[in-house]
Amino acid sequence: MKNGNLRPAEQIKFLNDTRKHNRCVAPEEQDRPDKPEEACGVFGVVAPGREVSRLAFFALFALQHRGQESAGIAVSDDGHLTAIKDMGLVSQVFKEDILKSLSGQAAIGHVRYSTTGSTRWANAQPVCLNRNGHTLALAHNGNIVNTSELREEMGPLGFKLTSTSDSELLAAMIASHPAEDIRDAVAACMPRIKGAFSVVILSRGKVVGFRDPWGVRPLCIGRFEDGNYTLASESCALDIIGAEFLQEVKPGQMAVITAGKLELTQVVEPTRRQGFCIFEYIYFARPDSVINGLNVSQARNRMGEELAHESPVEADMVIPIPDTGTPAAIGFARASGIPYGEGLIKNRYVGRTFIQPDQNLRQHGIRVKLNPLVHAIKGKRLVVVDDSIVRGNTTHKIVKMLYDAGAIEVHLRISSPPITHSCFYGIDTATSTELIASEKTVEEIRRQVGANSLEYITLEGLQRAVGMPADRFCRACFTGRYPIDVPDSLKMSKHRFEQVEKEPVA
Ligand code: SF4
């Protein structure tokens, strides 16, 4: 098929004019949180007779932790597709009147944090393209590593990409495939795509979900009491819409959902060495999600227990850096016998869209997010548990704040090993030179952050905590051993396609 007729779908109603949003709104580097930044969350459902846009809204609401920069929902109503997407949180993009206008029998949804392509409206998802005279919508979590190769393949077709994300490339490949049935098009494209991808597609009332053969990012299947099916990045999204967790989409598998029917096909053999992202258990996934049969909160409790066994210390109280450090702190307290308590209060309403403080307020910046409970920590020797240190730009502020509040000792315990390498599979962990542990020893980091002691969980301790063999996981940000080959050309910034965005692929 000649691809000149592939263009962004005409039926799509866009909430806002792209010109207003065609600007980078990424926060200033110094204001970025000292955490790996999440990738994306995806959702899909076919449920005739129900308000599918409302199901998508609540599922995306539960997946909000995976991406806070943009949100989108595409709905199919008797095969006619309508999509709405915009920058902002799910609750900012979708209001009651918008949800009511999105009626249909099937829907997909997406929340995004940019890992490839800058933070702008055109890169928000779902991506919508024409395919054989109808509209296809696609939502993607992950990062494709052979994009240059795929762009070259797409070049002779003269297809003009409108965004800079690898997800549009993925959508263009599938939309341009000549197979009549979307299942055949997906099955033909899957073996050519290398990298991390958990994808949902909405096409002619069908939802197709598929996952890379390494199984890097999660994707699970849920079932409603009425026999309809749904797909979501994490099981916490199923709970909120009343669906029961059925199983994971297996690595290399395609799940096709139609009304009351689920069809599973193993399209690509799973790789012998698997690559599920172990950081999903440490930080990304919500604690109430269950992945590979293991509850995420329980995994984090065990990480804390392992830390207590590996790096004990005499102290009066164990406190978490909330919220993500909390389950590991509970585990540390349980295993060490040191009482657990709250020492830092987090403002729950601070998100990525928060207005940045001015220069004068910046010195108090950390207190916008965290404030110490002076009466609880004064005069105490503290064990402070956090899930990770990325750049180290906020840890020393927290330690200083605790001393200023009267702590007499601060012992940091971290429930991930030191992050020494960047992620190329859909997580923004910063470039390797920005990673504090790639440049400094643990003792040097301890001195820089000003703690009395600093210890990280070992890889072995982490592995014991998740209770599964190491060859099931990607652990590359701790070891530099990438399960999927990463070409040198990719080891650049996530903005690598910006310069070609206005040209036809060549
Ligand atoms: Fe996860 Fe790290 Fe592997 Fe990226 S490099 S997929 S963050 S374990």
Short mmCIF file of N, CA and C and ligand atoms in Angstrom, two decimals, residues 216-217 275-280 284 421-427 429 474-478 482-483, ligand 1:
data_model
loop_
_atom_site.label_atom_id
_atom_site.label_comp_id
_atom_site.label_asym_id
_atom_site.label_seq_id
_atom_site.Cartn_x
_atom_site.Cartn_y
_atom_site.Cartn_z
N VAL A 216 9.70 -6.38 29.19
CA VAL A 216 10.32 -5.32 30.03
C VAL A 216 9.26 -4.57 30.84
N ARG A 217 8.20 -4.11 30.16
CA ARG A 217 7.18 -3.32 30.86
C ARG A 217 5.95 -4.20 31.12
N GLY A 275 13.59 -9.90 30.63
CA GLY A 275 14.08 -8.56 30.98
C GLY A 275 13.05 -7.71 31.69
N PHE A 276 12.25 -8.32 32.57
CA PHE A 276 11.28 -7.48 33.30
C PHE A 276 12.04 -6.47 34.16
N CYS A 277 11.61 -5.24 34.12
CA CYS A 277 12.30 -4.14 34.81
C CYS A 277 12.18 -4.30 36.32
N ILE A 278 13.29 -4.58 36.99
CA ILE A 278 13.23 -4.81 38.44
C ILE A 278 12.88 -3.52 39.19
N PHE A 279 13.08 -2.37 38.52
CA PHE A 279 12.74 -1.09 39.15
C PHE A 279 11.23 -0.91 39.31
N GLU A 280 10.44 -1.68 38.55
CA GLU A 280 8.99 -1.63 38.77
C GLU A 280 8.70 -2.03 40.22
N PHE A 284 8.62 2.12 40.54
CA PHE A 284 7.63 2.61 39.57
C PHE A 284 6.21 2.18 39.87
N HIS A 421 24.04 3.30 35.64
CA HIS A 421 23.86 3.35 34.19
C HIS A 421 22.47 3.87 33.84
N SER A 422 22.37 4.49 32.65
CA SER A 422 21.09 5.02 32.19
C SER A 422 20.18 3.89 31.71
N CYS A 423 18.90 4.21 31.70
CA CYS A 423 17.91 3.26 31.16
C CYS A 423 17.56 3.67 29.73
N PHE A 424 17.48 2.67 28.84
CA PHE A 424 17.07 2.96 27.45
C PHE A 424 15.76 2.25 27.11
N TYR A 425 15.09 1.77 28.14
CA TYR A 425 13.89 0.98 27.91
C TYR A 425 12.64 1.66 28.45
N GLY A 426 12.62 2.99 28.40
CA GLY A 426 11.37 3.66 28.73
C GLY A 426 11.33 4.35 30.07
N ILE A 427 12.47 4.44 30.75
CA ILE A 427 12.51 5.16 32.02
C ILE A 427 13.56 6.25 31.92
N THR A 429 16.18 7.88 33.63
CA THR A 429 17.00 7.84 34.85
C THR A 429 18.11 8.88 34.79
N CYS A 474 15.60 -7.32 33.95
CA CYS A 474 16.57 -6.31 33.55
C CYS A 474 17.03 -5.63 34.84
N ARG A 475 18.37 -5.55 35.01
CA ARG A 475 18.94 -4.85 36.17
C ARG A 475 20.03 -3.91 35.68
N ALA A 476 19.89 -3.51 34.38
CA ALA A 476 20.99 -2.82 33.70
C ALA A 476 21.39 -1.51 34.35
N CYS A 477 20.46 -0.81 35.00
CA CYS A 477 20.87 0.47 35.58
C CYS A 477 21.78 0.27 36.80
N PHE A 478 21.89 -0.97 37.30
CA PHE A 478 22.84 -1.25 38.38
C PHE A 478 24.09 -1.97 37.88
N TYR A 482 22.86 -4.79 29.54
CA TYR A 482 21.55 -4.54 28.96
C TYR A 482 21.03 -5.80 28.28
N PRO A 483 19.86 -6.28 28.64
CA PRO A 483 19.35 -7.52 28.02
C PRO A 483 19.03 -7.35 26.54
FE1 SF4 B 1 14.36 -0.96 34.58
FE2 SF4 B 1 16.84 -0.13 35.03
FE3 SF4 B 1 16.36 -2.00 33.17
FE4 SF4 B 1 15.56 0.50 32.78
S1 SF4 B 1 17.70 -0.23 32.94
S2 SF4 B 1 14.38 -1.35 32.38
S3 SF4 B 1 15.00 1.15 34.87
S4 SF4 B 1 16.04 -2.17 35.41
#
